[in-house]
PDB file of C-alpha atoms and ligand atoms in Angstrom:
ATOM      1  CA  UNK A   1      -0.078  -0.060   0.017  1.00  0.00           C
ATOM      2  CA  UNK A   2       1.477   3.250  -1.044  1.00  0.00           C
ATOM      3  CA  UNK A   3       1.244   6.677  -2.635  1.00  0.00           C
ATOM      4  CA  UNK A   4       0.810   6.027  -6.350  1.00  0.00           C
ATOM      5  CA  UNK A   5       0.549   8.049  -9.499  1.00  0.00           C
ATOM      6  CA  UNK A   6      -2.559   8.268 -11.553  1.00  0.00           C
ATOM      7  CA  UNK A   7      -1.029   6.542 -14.570  1.00  0.00           C
ATOM      8  CA  UNK A   8      -2.610   3.057 -14.135  1.00  0.00           C
ATOM      9  CA  UNK A   9      -5.878   4.293 -12.680  1.00  0.00           C
ATOM     10  CA  UNK A  10      -6.413   6.575 -15.619  1.00  0.00           C
ATOM     11  CA  UNK A  11      -5.541   4.013 -18.115  1.00  0.00           C
ATOM     12  CA  UNK A  12      -8.162   1.632 -16.705  1.00  0.00           C
ATOM     13  CA  UNK A  13     -10.800   4.475 -16.451  1.00  0.00           C
ATOM     14  CA  UNK A  14     -10.275   5.514 -19.953  1.00  0.00           C
ATOM     15  CA  UNK A  15     -10.652   1.956 -21.364  1.00  0.00           C
ATOM     16  CA  UNK A  16     -13.804   1.259 -19.352  1.00  0.00           C
ATOM     17  CA  UNK A  17     -15.526   4.610 -19.414  1.00  0.00           C
ATOM     18  CA  UNK A  18     -15.716   5.349 -15.753  1.00  0.00           C
ATOM     19  CA  UNK A  19     -14.094   8.229 -13.899  1.00  0.00           C
ATOM     20  CA  UNK A  20     -11.859   8.499 -10.789  1.00  0.00           C
ATOM     21  CA  UNK A  21     -13.019  10.939  -8.017  1.00  0.00           C
ATOM     22  CA  UNK A  22     -10.544  13.606  -7.114  1.00  0.00           C
ATOM     23  CA  UNK A  23     -11.619  15.094  -3.792  1.00  0.00           C
ATOM     24  CA  UNK A  24     -10.179  18.149  -2.088  1.00  0.00           C
ATOM     25  CA  UNK A  25      -8.929  17.626   1.415  1.00  0.00           C
ATOM     26  CA  UNK A  26      -8.377  20.079   4.205  1.00  0.00           C
ATOM     27  CA  UNK A  27      -8.522  18.223   7.564  1.00  0.00           C
ATOM     28  CA  UNK A  28      -8.662  14.825   9.207  1.00  0.00           C
ATOM     29  CA  UNK A  29     -12.420  14.260   9.136  1.00  0.00           C
ATOM     30  CA  UNK A  30     -12.588  15.054   5.400  1.00  0.00           C
ATOM     31  CA  UNK A  31      -9.687  12.631   4.651  1.00  0.00           C
ATOM     32  CA  UNK A  32     -11.232   9.928   6.761  1.00  0.00           C
ATOM     33  CA  UNK A  33     -14.770  10.159   5.253  1.00  0.00           C
ATOM     34  CA  UNK A  34     -13.425  10.040   1.695  1.00  0.00           C
ATOM     35  CA  UNK A  35     -10.906   7.233   2.273  1.00  0.00           C
ATOM     36  CA  UNK A  36     -13.526   5.192   4.040  1.00  0.00           C
ATOM     37  CA  UNK A  37     -15.785   5.664   1.138  1.00  0.00           C
ATOM     38  CA  UNK A  38     -13.258   4.564  -1.431  1.00  0.00           C
ATOM     39  CA  UNK A  39     -12.467   1.485   0.642  1.00  0.00           C
ATOM     40  CA  UNK A  40     -16.049   0.439   0.970  1.00  0.00           C
ATOM     41  CA  UNK A  41     -16.525   0.916  -2.847  1.00  0.00           C
ATOM     42  CA  UNK A  42     -13.229  -0.585  -3.690  1.00  0.00           C
ATOM     43  CA  UNK A  43     -12.567   2.296  -5.956  1.00  0.00           C
ATOM     44  CA  UNK A  44      -9.341   4.143  -7.068  1.00  0.00           C
ATOM     45  CA  UNK A  45      -8.857   7.425  -5.280  1.00  0.00           C
ATOM     46  CA  UNK A  46      -7.195  10.824  -5.766  1.00  0.00           C
ATOM     47  CA  UNK A  47      -6.908  13.092  -2.747  1.00  0.00           C
ATOM     48  CA  UNK A  48      -6.067  16.655  -3.777  1.00  0.00           C
ATOM     49  CA  UNK A  49      -4.620  19.573  -1.994  1.00  0.00           C
ATOM     50  CA  UNK A  50      -4.974  23.250  -2.978  1.00  0.00           C
ATOM     51  CA  UNK A  51      -2.608  26.087  -2.063  1.00  0.00           C
ATOM     52  CA  UNK A  52      -5.261  27.170   0.322  1.00  0.00           C
ATOM     53  CA  UNK A  53      -5.372  23.728   1.992  1.00  0.00           C
ATOM     54  CA  UNK A  54      -1.545  23.845   2.415  1.00  0.00           C
ATOM     55  CA  UNK A  55      -1.941  27.237   4.033  1.00  0.00           C
ATOM     56  CA  UNK A  56      -4.741  26.055   6.190  1.00  0.00           C
ATOM     57  CA  UNK A  57      -3.465  22.634   7.449  1.00  0.00           C
ATOM     58  CA  UNK A  58       0.280  22.897   6.752  1.00  0.00           C
ATOM     59  CA  UNK A  59       1.856  20.525   4.235  1.00  0.00           C
ATOM     60  CA  UNK A  60       3.262  18.179   6.916  1.00  0.00           C
ATOM     61  CA  UNK A  61      -0.105  17.489   8.537  1.00  0.00           C
ATOM     62  CA  UNK A  62      -1.688  16.791   5.272  1.00  0.00           C
ATOM     63  CA  UNK A  63       1.006  14.457   4.120  1.00  0.00           C
ATOM     64  CA  UNK A  64       0.881  12.511   7.377  1.00  0.00           C
ATOM     65  CA  UNK A  65      -2.872  12.301   7.357  1.00  0.00           C
ATOM     66  CA  UNK A  66      -2.931  10.922   3.767  1.00  0.00           C
ATOM     67  CA  UNK A  67      -0.207   8.419   4.882  1.00  0.00           C
ATOM     68  CA  UNK A  68      -2.416   7.444   7.841  1.00  0.00           C
ATOM     69  CA  UNK A  69      -5.328   6.952   5.384  1.00  0.00           C
ATOM     70  CA  UNK A  70      -3.249   4.567   3.328  1.00  0.00           C
ATOM     71  CA  UNK A  71      -2.240   2.648   6.443  1.00  0.00           C
ATOM     72  CA  UNK A  72      -5.766   2.462   7.813  1.00  0.00           C
ATOM     73  CA  UNK A  73      -7.677   1.563   4.722  1.00  0.00           C
ATOM     74  CA  UNK A  74      -4.954  -0.474   2.938  1.00  0.00           C
ATOM     75  CA  UNK A  75      -5.622   1.542  -0.267  1.00  0.00           C
ATOM     76  CA  UNK A  76      -3.195   2.888  -2.689  1.00  0.00           C
ATOM     77  CA  UNK A  77      -3.887   6.597  -3.081  1.00  0.00           C
ATOM     78  CA  UNK A  78      -2.733   9.307  -5.462  1.00  0.00           C
ATOM     79  CA  UNK A  79      -1.782  12.651  -3.831  1.00  0.00           C
ATOM     80  CA  UNK A  80      -2.321  15.544  -6.169  1.00  0.00           C
ATOM     81  CA  UNK A  81      -1.601  19.274  -6.094  1.00  0.00           C
ATOM     82  CA  UNK A  82      -4.723  21.103  -7.331  1.00  0.00           C
ATOM     83  CA  UNK A  83      -4.301  24.359  -9.262  1.00  0.00           C
ATOM     84  CA  UNK A  84      -0.686  24.862  -8.708  1.00  0.00           C
ATOM     85  CA  UNK A  85      -0.093  28.437  -9.872  1.00  0.00           C
ATOM     86  CA  UNK A  86       3.515  28.225 -10.812  1.00  0.00           C
ATOM     87  CA  UNK A  87       6.600  26.111 -11.164  1.00  0.00           C
ATOM     88  CA  UNK A  88       7.821  26.751  -7.586  1.00  0.00           C
ATOM     89  CA  UNK A  89       4.745  25.285  -5.903  1.00  0.00           C
ATOM     90  CA  UNK A  90       4.699  22.374  -8.196  1.00  0.00           C
ATOM     91  CA  UNK A  91       8.397  21.709  -7.427  1.00  0.00           C
ATOM     92  CA  UNK A  92       7.852  22.001  -3.733  1.00  0.00           C
ATOM     93  CA  UNK A  93       4.949  19.393  -3.960  1.00  0.00           C
ATOM     94  CA  UNK A  94       7.146  16.946  -5.995  1.00  0.00           C
ATOM     95  CA  UNK A  95       9.944  17.389  -3.509  1.00  0.00           C
ATOM     96  CA  UNK A  96       7.471  16.730  -0.598  1.00  0.00           C
ATOM     97  CA  UNK A  97       6.502  13.333  -2.190  1.00  0.00           C
ATOM     98  CA  UNK A  98       3.201  14.202  -4.033  1.00  0.00           C
ATOM     99  CA  UNK A  99       2.644  11.738  -6.889  1.00  0.00           C
ATOM    100  CA  UNK A 100       0.799  14.130  -9.169  1.00  0.00           C
ATOM    101  CA  UNK A 101       0.828  17.986  -9.614  1.00  0.00           C
ATOM    102  CA  UNK A 102      -1.309  20.261 -11.594  1.00  0.00           C
ATOM    103  CA  UNK A 103       0.179  23.342 -13.231  1.00  0.00           C
ATOM    104  CA  UNK A 104      -2.662  25.707 -13.869  1.00  0.00           C
ATOM    105  CA  UNK A 105      -1.442  27.928 -16.632  1.00  0.00           C
ATOM    106  CA  UNK A 106      -4.975  28.647 -17.919  1.00  0.00           C
ATOM    107  CA  UNK A 107      -4.568  32.372 -17.016  1.00  0.00           C
ATOM    108  CA  UNK A 108      -1.749  32.657 -19.575  1.00  0.00           C
ATOM    109  CA  UNK A 109      -1.825  32.795 -23.365  1.00  0.00           C
ATOM    110  CA  UNK A 110      -1.308  29.516 -25.221  1.00  0.00           C
ATOM    111  CA  UNK A 111       2.510  29.958 -25.604  1.00  0.00           C
ATOM    112  CA  UNK A 112       3.277  30.925 -22.063  1.00  0.00           C
ATOM    113  CA  UNK A 113       0.911  28.146 -20.807  1.00  0.00           C
ATOM    114  CA  UNK A 114       2.986  25.701 -22.921  1.00  0.00           C
ATOM    115  CA  UNK A 115       6.237  27.054 -21.611  1.00  0.00           C
ATOM    116  CA  UNK A 116       5.481  26.837 -17.904  1.00  0.00           C
ATOM    117  CA  UNK A 117       3.736  23.534 -18.270  1.00  0.00           C
ATOM    118  CA  UNK A 118       6.751  22.022 -20.098  1.00  0.00           C
ATOM    119  CA  UNK A 119       9.050  23.209 -17.392  1.00  0.00           C
ATOM    120  CA  UNK A 120       6.814  21.448 -14.739  1.00  0.00           C
ATOM    121  CA  UNK A 121       6.596  18.378 -16.832  1.00  0.00           C
ATOM    122  CA  UNK A 122      10.353  18.126 -17.186  1.00  0.00           C
ATOM    123  CA  UNK A 123      10.955  18.393 -13.397  1.00  0.00           C
ATOM    124  CA  UNK A 124       8.052  16.161 -12.416  1.00  0.00           C
ATOM    125  CA  UNK A 125       8.802  13.479 -14.821  1.00  0.00           C
ATOM    126  CA  UNK A 126      12.380  13.311 -13.741  1.00  0.00           C
ATOM    127  CA  UNK A 127      11.105  12.538 -10.217  1.00  0.00           C
ATOM    128  CA  UNK A 128       8.551   9.959 -11.364  1.00  0.00           C
ATOM    129  CA  UNK A 129       5.566  12.388 -10.845  1.00  0.00           C
ATOM    130  CA  UNK A 130       2.674  12.888 -13.302  1.00  0.00           C
ATOM    131  CA  UNK A 131       1.315  16.359 -14.402  1.00  0.00           C
ATOM    132  CA  UNK A 132      -2.095  17.739 -15.046  1.00  0.00           C
ATOM    133  CA  UNK A 133      -2.373  21.072 -17.012  1.00  0.00           C
ATOM    134  CA  UNK A 134      -5.272  23.129 -17.969  1.00  0.00           C
ATOM    135  CA  UNK A 135      -6.242  24.768 -21.300  1.00  0.00           C
ATOM    136  CA  UNK A 136      -9.287  26.977 -21.620  1.00  0.00           C
ATOM    137  CA  UNK A 137     -10.877  29.018 -18.699  1.00  0.00           C
ATOM    138  CA  UNK A 138     -13.637  27.868 -16.275  1.00  0.00           C
ATOM    139  CA  UNK A 139     -15.993  30.926 -16.362  1.00  0.00           C
ATOM    140  CA  UNK A 140     -18.034  31.469 -13.264  1.00  0.00           C
ATOM    141  CA  UNK A 141     -21.756  32.292 -13.384  1.00  0.00           C
ATOM    142  CA  UNK A 142     -20.791  35.250 -11.343  1.00  0.00           C
ATOM    143  CA  UNK A 143     -19.038  36.631 -14.406  1.00  0.00           C
ATOM    144  CA  UNK A 144     -22.581  37.184 -15.654  1.00  0.00           C
ATOM    145  CA  UNK A 145     -21.791  36.521 -19.322  1.00  0.00           C
ATOM    146  CA  UNK A 146     -24.066  34.756 -21.843  1.00  0.00           C
ATOM    147  CA  UNK A 147     -23.595  31.162 -22.997  1.00  0.00           C
ATOM    148  CA  UNK A 148     -21.969  32.349 -26.259  1.00  0.00           C
ATOM    149  CA  UNK A 149     -19.548  34.646 -24.538  1.00  0.00           C
ATOM    150  CA  UNK A 150     -18.630  31.876 -22.134  1.00  0.00           C
ATOM    151  CA  UNK A 151     -18.078  29.485 -24.923  1.00  0.00           C
ATOM    152  CA  UNK A 152     -15.304  31.803 -26.132  1.00  0.00           C
ATOM    153  CA  UNK A 153     -13.256  30.731 -23.190  1.00  0.00           C
ATOM    154  CA  UNK A 154     -13.818  26.982 -23.782  1.00  0.00           C
ATOM    155  CA  UNK A 155     -11.016  24.776 -24.813  1.00  0.00           C
ATOM    156  CA  UNK A 156     -10.442  24.679 -28.517  1.00  0.00           C
ATOM    157  CA  UNK A 157     -10.001  20.997 -29.657  1.00  0.00           C
ATOM    158  CA  UNK A 158      -7.100  21.562 -32.130  1.00  0.00           C
ATOM    159  CA  UNK A 159      -5.205  23.602 -29.469  1.00  0.00           C
ATOM    160  CA  UNK A 160      -5.627  20.885 -26.874  1.00  0.00           C
ATOM    161  CA  UNK A 161      -4.055  18.459 -29.249  1.00  0.00           C
ATOM    162  CA  UNK A 162      -1.195  20.902 -30.045  1.00  0.00           C
ATOM    163  CA  UNK A 163      -0.778  21.608 -26.278  1.00  0.00           C
ATOM    164  CA  UNK A 164      -0.519  17.937 -25.441  1.00  0.00           C
ATOM    165  CA  UNK A 165       1.999  17.286 -28.227  1.00  0.00           C
ATOM    166  CA  UNK A 166       4.182  20.310 -27.187  1.00  0.00           C
ATOM    167  CA  UNK A 167       4.253  19.751 -23.392  1.00  0.00           C
ATOM    168  CA  UNK A 168       4.153  15.901 -22.820  1.00  0.00           C
ATOM    169  CA  UNK A 169       1.537  16.490 -20.135  1.00  0.00           C
ATOM    170  CA  UNK A 170      -0.070  13.417 -18.753  1.00  0.00           C
ATOM    171  CA  UNK A 171      -3.674  14.656 -18.331  1.00  0.00           C
ATOM    172  CA  UNK A 172      -5.511  17.742 -19.461  1.00  0.00           C
ATOM    173  CA  UNK A 173      -8.266  19.730 -17.709  1.00  0.00           C
ATOM    174  CA  UNK A 174     -10.625  21.284 -20.122  1.00  0.00           C
ATOM    175  CA  UNK A 175     -13.269  23.997 -20.163  1.00  0.00           C
ATOM    176  CA  UNK A 176     -16.602  22.932 -21.489  1.00  0.00           C
ATOM    177  CA  UNK A 177     -18.970  24.864 -19.218  1.00  0.00           C
ATOM    178  CA  UNK A 178     -18.262  23.966 -15.585  1.00  0.00           C
ATOM    179  CA  UNK A 179     -17.141  26.416 -12.999  1.00  0.00           C
ATOM    180  CA  UNK A 180     -15.896  26.190  -9.423  1.00  0.00           C
ATOM    181  CA  UNK A 181     -18.250  26.724  -6.403  1.00  0.00           C
ATOM    182  CA  UNK A 182     -21.890  26.526  -5.629  1.00  0.00           C
ATOM    183  CA  UNK A 183     -23.285  28.834  -8.307  1.00  0.00           C
ATOM    184  CA  UNK A 184     -22.418  27.243 -11.616  1.00  0.00           C
ATOM    185  CA  UNK A 185     -25.656  28.116 -13.742  1.00  0.00           C
ATOM    186  CA  UNK A 186     -28.224  30.661 -13.618  1.00  0.00           C
ATOM    187  CA  UNK A 187     -30.674  28.938 -15.946  1.00  0.00           C
ATOM    188  CA  UNK A 188     -30.521  25.460 -17.399  1.00  0.00           C
ATOM    189  CA  UNK A 189     -27.211  23.712 -16.888  1.00  0.00           C
ATOM    190  CA  UNK A 190     -25.278  23.393 -20.063  1.00  0.00           C
ATOM    191  CA  UNK A 191     -21.951  21.536 -20.850  1.00  0.00           C
ATOM    192  CA  UNK A 192     -20.607  21.511 -24.412  1.00  0.00           C
ATOM    193  CA  UNK A 193     -20.598  17.770 -25.093  1.00  0.00           C
ATOM    194  CA  UNK A 194     -19.819  18.203 -28.755  1.00  0.00           C
ATOM    195  CA  UNK A 195     -16.646  20.027 -27.859  1.00  0.00           C
ATOM    196  CA  UNK A 196     -15.784  17.346 -25.362  1.00  0.00           C
ATOM    197  CA  UNK A 197     -16.253  14.575 -27.914  1.00  0.00           C
ATOM    198  CA  UNK A 198     -14.081  16.426 -30.520  1.00  0.00           C
ATOM    199  CA  UNK A 199     -11.271  16.841 -28.025  1.00  0.00           C
ATOM    200  CA  UNK A 200     -11.540  13.126 -27.000  1.00  0.00           C
ATOM    201  CA  UNK A 201     -11.492  12.203 -30.690  1.00  0.00           C
ATOM    202  CA  UNK A 202      -8.217  14.189 -31.350  1.00  0.00           C
ATOM    203  CA  UNK A 203      -6.399  13.058 -28.312  1.00  0.00           C
ATOM    204  CA  UNK A 204      -8.047   9.687 -27.278  1.00  0.00           C
ATOM    205  CA  UNK A 205      -5.050   8.556 -25.306  1.00  0.00           C
ATOM    206  CA  UNK A 206      -5.071  11.531 -22.965  1.00  0.00           C
ATOM    207  CA  UNK A 207      -7.176  11.359 -19.772  1.00  0.00           C
ATOM    208  CA  UNK A 208      -9.190  14.520 -19.550  1.00  0.00           C
ATOM    209  CA  UNK A 209     -10.109  16.224 -16.311  1.00  0.00           C
ATOM    210  CA  UNK A 210     -13.326  17.991 -15.360  1.00  0.00           C
ATOM    211  CA  UNK A 211     -12.983  20.726 -12.662  1.00  0.00           C
ATOM    212  CA  UNK A 212     -15.870  22.345 -11.096  1.00  0.00           C
ATOM    213  CA  UNK A 213     -17.847  19.010 -11.170  1.00  0.00           C
ATOM    214  CA  UNK A 214     -19.845  19.233  -7.937  1.00  0.00           C
ATOM    215  CA  UNK A 215     -23.607  18.755  -8.354  1.00  0.00           C
ATOM    216  CA  UNK A 216     -24.346  20.990  -5.481  1.00  0.00           C
ATOM    217  CA  UNK A 217     -26.724  18.242  -3.944  1.00  0.00           C
ATOM    218  CA  UNK A 218     -30.066  20.015  -3.194  1.00  0.00           C
ATOM    219  CA  UNK A 219     -30.462  18.013  -0.008  1.00  0.00           C
ATOM    220  CA  UNK A 220     -27.441  19.586   1.493  1.00  0.00           C
ATOM    221  CA  UNK A 221     -28.230  23.100   0.284  1.00  0.00           C
ATOM    222  CA  UNK A 222     -31.767  22.654   1.780  1.00  0.00           C
ATOM    223  CA  UNK A 223     -30.273  21.380   5.047  1.00  0.00           C
ATOM    224  CA  UNK A 224     -27.871  24.354   5.221  1.00  0.00           C
ATOM    225  CA  UNK A 225     -30.685  26.810   4.564  1.00  0.00           C
ATOM    226  CA  UNK A 226     -33.055  25.087   6.972  1.00  0.00           C
ATOM    227  CA  UNK A 227     -30.648  25.411   9.833  1.00  0.00           C
ATOM    228  CA  UNK A 228     -29.655  29.091   9.399  1.00  0.00           C
ATOM    229  CA  UNK A 229     -27.524  29.045   6.265  1.00  0.00           C
ATOM    230  CA  UNK A 230     -27.925  31.662   3.399  1.00  0.00           C
ATOM    231  CA  UNK A 231     -27.131  29.814   0.125  1.00  0.00           C
ATOM    232  CA  UNK A 232     -29.902  30.815  -2.258  1.00  0.00           C
ATOM    233  CA  UNK A 233     -30.088  29.722  -5.827  1.00  0.00           C
ATOM    234  CA  UNK A 234     -27.068  27.388  -5.667  1.00  0.00           C
ATOM    235  CA  UNK A 235     -26.905  25.028  -8.603  1.00  0.00           C
ATOM    236  CA  UNK A 236     -24.364  22.519  -9.915  1.00  0.00           C
ATOM    237  CA  UNK A 237     -23.677  20.025 -12.601  1.00  0.00           C
ATOM    238  CA  UNK A 238     -26.469  17.403 -12.799  1.00  0.00           C
ATOM    239  CA  UNK A 239     -25.201  13.899 -12.035  1.00  0.00           C
ATOM    240  CA  UNK A 240     -26.267  12.440 -15.381  1.00  0.00           C
ATOM    241  CA  UNK A 241     -23.952  14.891 -17.036  1.00  0.00           C
ATOM    242  CA  UNK A 242     -21.037  13.728 -15.042  1.00  0.00           C
ATOM    243  CA  UNK A 243     -21.817  10.078 -15.927  1.00  0.00           C
ATOM    244  CA  UNK A 244     -22.044  11.074 -19.647  1.00  0.00           C
ATOM    245  CA  UNK A 245     -18.811  12.963 -19.670  1.00  0.00           C
ATOM    246  CA  UNK A 246     -16.991   9.813 -18.427  1.00  0.00           C
ATOM    247  CA  UNK A 247     -17.960   8.142 -21.770  1.00  0.00           C
ATOM    248  CA  UNK A 248     -15.875  10.751 -23.646  1.00  0.00           C
ATOM    249  CA  UNK A 249     -12.472  10.600 -22.001  1.00  0.00           C
ATOM    250  CA  UNK A 250     -13.171  12.372 -18.729  1.00  0.00           C
ATOM    251  CA  UNK A 251     -11.170  10.216 -16.303  1.00  0.00           C
ATOM    252  CA  UNK A 252     -10.827  12.673 -13.338  1.00  0.00           C
ATOM    253  CA  UNK A 253     -13.771  14.367 -11.702  1.00  0.00           C
ATOM    254  CA  UNK A 254     -12.855  17.190  -9.212  1.00  0.00           C
ATOM    255  CA  UNK A 255     -15.235  17.545  -6.324  1.00  0.00           C
ATOM    256  CA  UNK A 256     -14.848  20.066  -3.417  1.00  0.00           C
ATOM    257  CA  UNK A 257     -18.034  22.061  -3.067  1.00  0.00           C
ATOM    258  CA  UNK A 258     -20.173  18.917  -2.399  1.00  0.00           C
ATOM    259  CA  UNK A 259     -17.807  17.940   0.482  1.00  0.00           C
ATOM    260  CA  UNK A 260     -18.123  21.432   1.970  1.00  0.00           C
ATOM    261  CA  UNK A 261     -21.867  21.434   1.686  1.00  0.00           C
ATOM    262  CA  UNK A 262     -22.194  18.037   3.042  1.00  0.00           C
ATOM    263  CA  UNK A 263     -20.045  18.798   6.004  1.00  0.00           C
ATOM    264  CA  UNK A 264     -21.490  22.226   6.767  1.00  0.00           C
ATOM    265  CA  UNK A 265     -25.094  20.846   6.538  1.00  0.00           C
ATOM    266  CA  UNK A 266     -24.462  18.372   9.234  1.00  0.00           C
ATOM    267  CA  UNK A 267     -22.615  20.698  11.501  1.00  0.00           C
ATOM    268  CA  UNK A 268     -25.254  23.289  11.224  1.00  0.00           C
ATOM    269  CA  UNK A 269     -28.100  20.657  11.890  1.00  0.00           C
ATOM    270  CA  UNK A 270     -26.234  19.284  14.922  1.00  0.00           C
ATOM    271  CA  UNK A 271     -25.488  22.647  16.474  1.00  0.00           C
ATOM    272  CA  UNK A 272     -28.919  23.895  15.955  1.00  0.00           C
ATOM    273  CA  UNK A 273     -30.498  20.864  17.411  1.00  0.00           C
ATOM    274  CA  UNK A 274     -28.055  20.491  20.429  1.00  0.00           C
ATOM    275  CA  UNK A 275     -27.384  24.012  21.705  1.00  0.00           C
ATOM    276  CA  UNK A 276     -25.973  22.671  24.972  1.00  0.00           C
ATOM    277  CA  UNK A 277     -23.257  20.423  23.198  1.00  0.00           C
ATOM    278  CA  UNK A 278     -19.816  21.854  22.763  1.00  0.00           C
ATOM    279  CA  UNK A 279     -17.702  18.687  22.098  1.00  0.00           C
ATOM    280  CA  UNK A 280     -16.512  18.964  18.506  1.00  0.00           C
ATOM    281  CA  UNK A 281     -16.474  15.269  18.044  1.00  0.00           C
ATOM    282  CA  UNK A 282     -20.320  15.297  18.380  1.00  0.00           C
ATOM    283  CA  UNK A 283     -20.783  17.343  15.193  1.00  0.00           C
ATOM    284  CA  UNK A 284     -17.538  16.436  13.259  1.00  0.00           C
ATOM    285  CA  UNK A 285     -18.428  12.735  13.582  1.00  0.00           C
ATOM    286  CA  UNK A 286     -21.756  13.122  11.686  1.00  0.00           C
ATOM    287  CA  UNK A 287     -20.095  15.477   9.222  1.00  0.00           C
ATOM    288  CA  UNK A 288     -17.481  12.778   8.523  1.00  0.00           C
ATOM    289  CA  UNK A 289     -20.253  10.156   8.084  1.00  0.00           C
ATOM    290  CA  UNK A 290     -22.136  12.500   5.644  1.00  0.00           C
ATOM    291  CA  UNK A 291     -18.995  12.962   3.584  1.00  0.00           C
ATOM    292  CA  UNK A 292     -18.514   9.171   3.450  1.00  0.00           C
ATOM    293  CA  UNK A 293     -22.099   8.602   2.373  1.00  0.00           C
ATOM    294  CA  UNK A 294     -21.979  11.224  -0.222  1.00  0.00           C
ATOM    295  CA  UNK A 295     -18.747  10.081  -1.689  1.00  0.00           C
ATOM    296  CA  UNK A 296     -19.916   6.406  -1.852  1.00  0.00           C
ATOM    297  CA  UNK A 297     -22.921   7.596  -3.779  1.00  0.00           C
ATOM    298  CA  UNK A 298     -20.686   9.541  -6.177  1.00  0.00           C
ATOM    299  CA  UNK A 299     -18.356   6.612  -6.723  1.00  0.00           C
ATOM    300  CA  UNK A 300     -21.116   4.058  -7.201  1.00  0.00           C
ATOM    301  CA  UNK A 301     -23.865   5.969  -9.070  1.00  0.00           C
ATOM    302  CA  UNK A 302     -22.131   8.872 -10.758  1.00  0.00           C
ATOM    303  CA  UNK A 303     -18.520   7.907 -11.595  1.00  0.00           C
ATOM    304  CA  UNK A 304     -19.341   4.160 -11.958  1.00  0.00           C
ATOM    305  CA  UNK A 305     -16.066   3.336 -10.343  1.00  0.00           C
ATOM    306  CA  UNK A 306     -17.180   0.735  -7.699  1.00  0.00           C
ATOM    307  CA  UNK A 307     -15.232  -2.367  -7.579  1.00  0.00           C
ATOM    308  CA  UNK A 308     -12.749  -1.377 -10.110  1.00  0.00           C
ATOM    309  CA  UNK A 309      -9.497  -1.941  -8.123  1.00  0.00           C
TER     310      UNK A 309
HETATM  311  O1  G3H B   1     -10.678  24.623  -7.192  1.00  0.00           O
HETATM  312  C1  G3H B   1     -10.681  25.066  -6.115  1.00  0.00           C
HETATM  313  C2  G3H B   1     -10.902  24.128  -4.903  1.00  0.00           C
HETATM  314  O2  G3H B   1     -12.275  24.005  -4.595  1.00  0.00           O
HETATM  315  C3  G3H B   1     -10.062  24.432  -3.758  1.00  0.00           C
HETATM  316  O3  G3H B   1     -10.593  25.610  -3.152  1.00  0.00           O
HETATM  317  O4  G3H B   1      -8.559  27.039  -3.071  1.00  0.00           O
HETATM  318  O5  G3H B   1     -10.438  27.282  -1.449  1.00  0.00           O
HETATM  319  O6  G3H B   1      -8.916  25.462  -1.197  1.00  0.00           O
HETATM  320  P1  G3H B   1      -9.511  26.308  -2.187  1.00  0.00           P
HETATM  321  P1  13P B   2     -16.288  22.157  -7.287  1.00  0.00           P
HETATM  322  O1  13P B   2     -16.294  23.554  -6.775  1.00  0.00           O
HETATM  323  O2  13P B   2     -17.377  22.008  -8.320  1.00  0.00           O
HETATM  324  O3  13P B   2     -16.390  21.181  -6.236  1.00  0.00           O
HETATM  325  O4  13P B   2     -14.896  22.003  -8.092  1.00  0.00           O
HETATM  326  C1  13P B   2     -13.713  21.620  -7.417  1.00  0.00           C
HETATM  327  C2  13P B   2     -12.510  21.745  -8.257  1.00  0.00           C
HETATM  328  O5  13P B   2     -12.497  21.836  -9.543  1.00  0.00           O
HETATM  329  C3  13P B   2     -11.230  21.509  -7.611  1.00  0.00           C
HETATM  330  O6  13P B   2     -10.109  21.710  -8.399  1.00  0.00           O
HETATM  331 ZN1   ZN B   3     -10.574  23.144 -10.088  1.00  0.00          ZN
END
């Protein structure tokens, strides 16, 4: 049992049209809930850490917690840097023992994105670490632009093929209409499946990554709002769309918001219903259980990755 790269898990997922869940982790309860779920479902697992998570929990704690999850569950787990903003943070994570890093050069023009991605690929590959890059921009609904205008930021299939050839990157995050957070669509949810199919046709061997893939499950939004929250009009990517995307090369599905909502809903409920309680274990325990249940549901019914180890 060890930290592993995503190479083998993506190769299997690509072949069999399922997707691997990549879940953002920030503390012990989140890691335990997710790892327990993957164990129960016998599914491949990517735990990912953002710059914000590193700042919040400190790298050493996160690394030790992930190692503990491997020990406790007996699973192999890939540890991935989410949205690395430059070469330096990617290098740090490679040096710290991560098995996968994302260099997010999507803020740059094509040529600069290629340059910085190539630099990370060279360093990471020399150390046995795989690299995810991003091409295209994830527009948020808060940008308040129409679908046509949003589409202008989507990944161009021919550029995706050129980008992969020029950088040697192992997987590619693409923009087809998703965005981060709890407010992804104002009206009907829309993903550009024709674009996804075209990209997959041009680079069928490259595992594609879907960021902003939370569904913003209504039951958790309702529970948050019922117990004092204020999250009006939250909307995510319908689960059927995620399952569909896995048929066209999406091998890694990034989920953070659904974890946050599941956890917050349970904490709000417990605290509202038990005003005299002040033992954190009393509310973090149910929060951890809610994460496990939600992640098992994703793995089994949305990603179709149960029993694929
Ligand atoms: O893509 C962003 C992830 O949800 C991580 O969010 O930067 O607040 O940790 P964060
Ligand atoms: P969500 O905000 O939809 O959970 O997306 C998370 C993500 O893409 C992390 O990189
Ligand atoms: Zn993301």
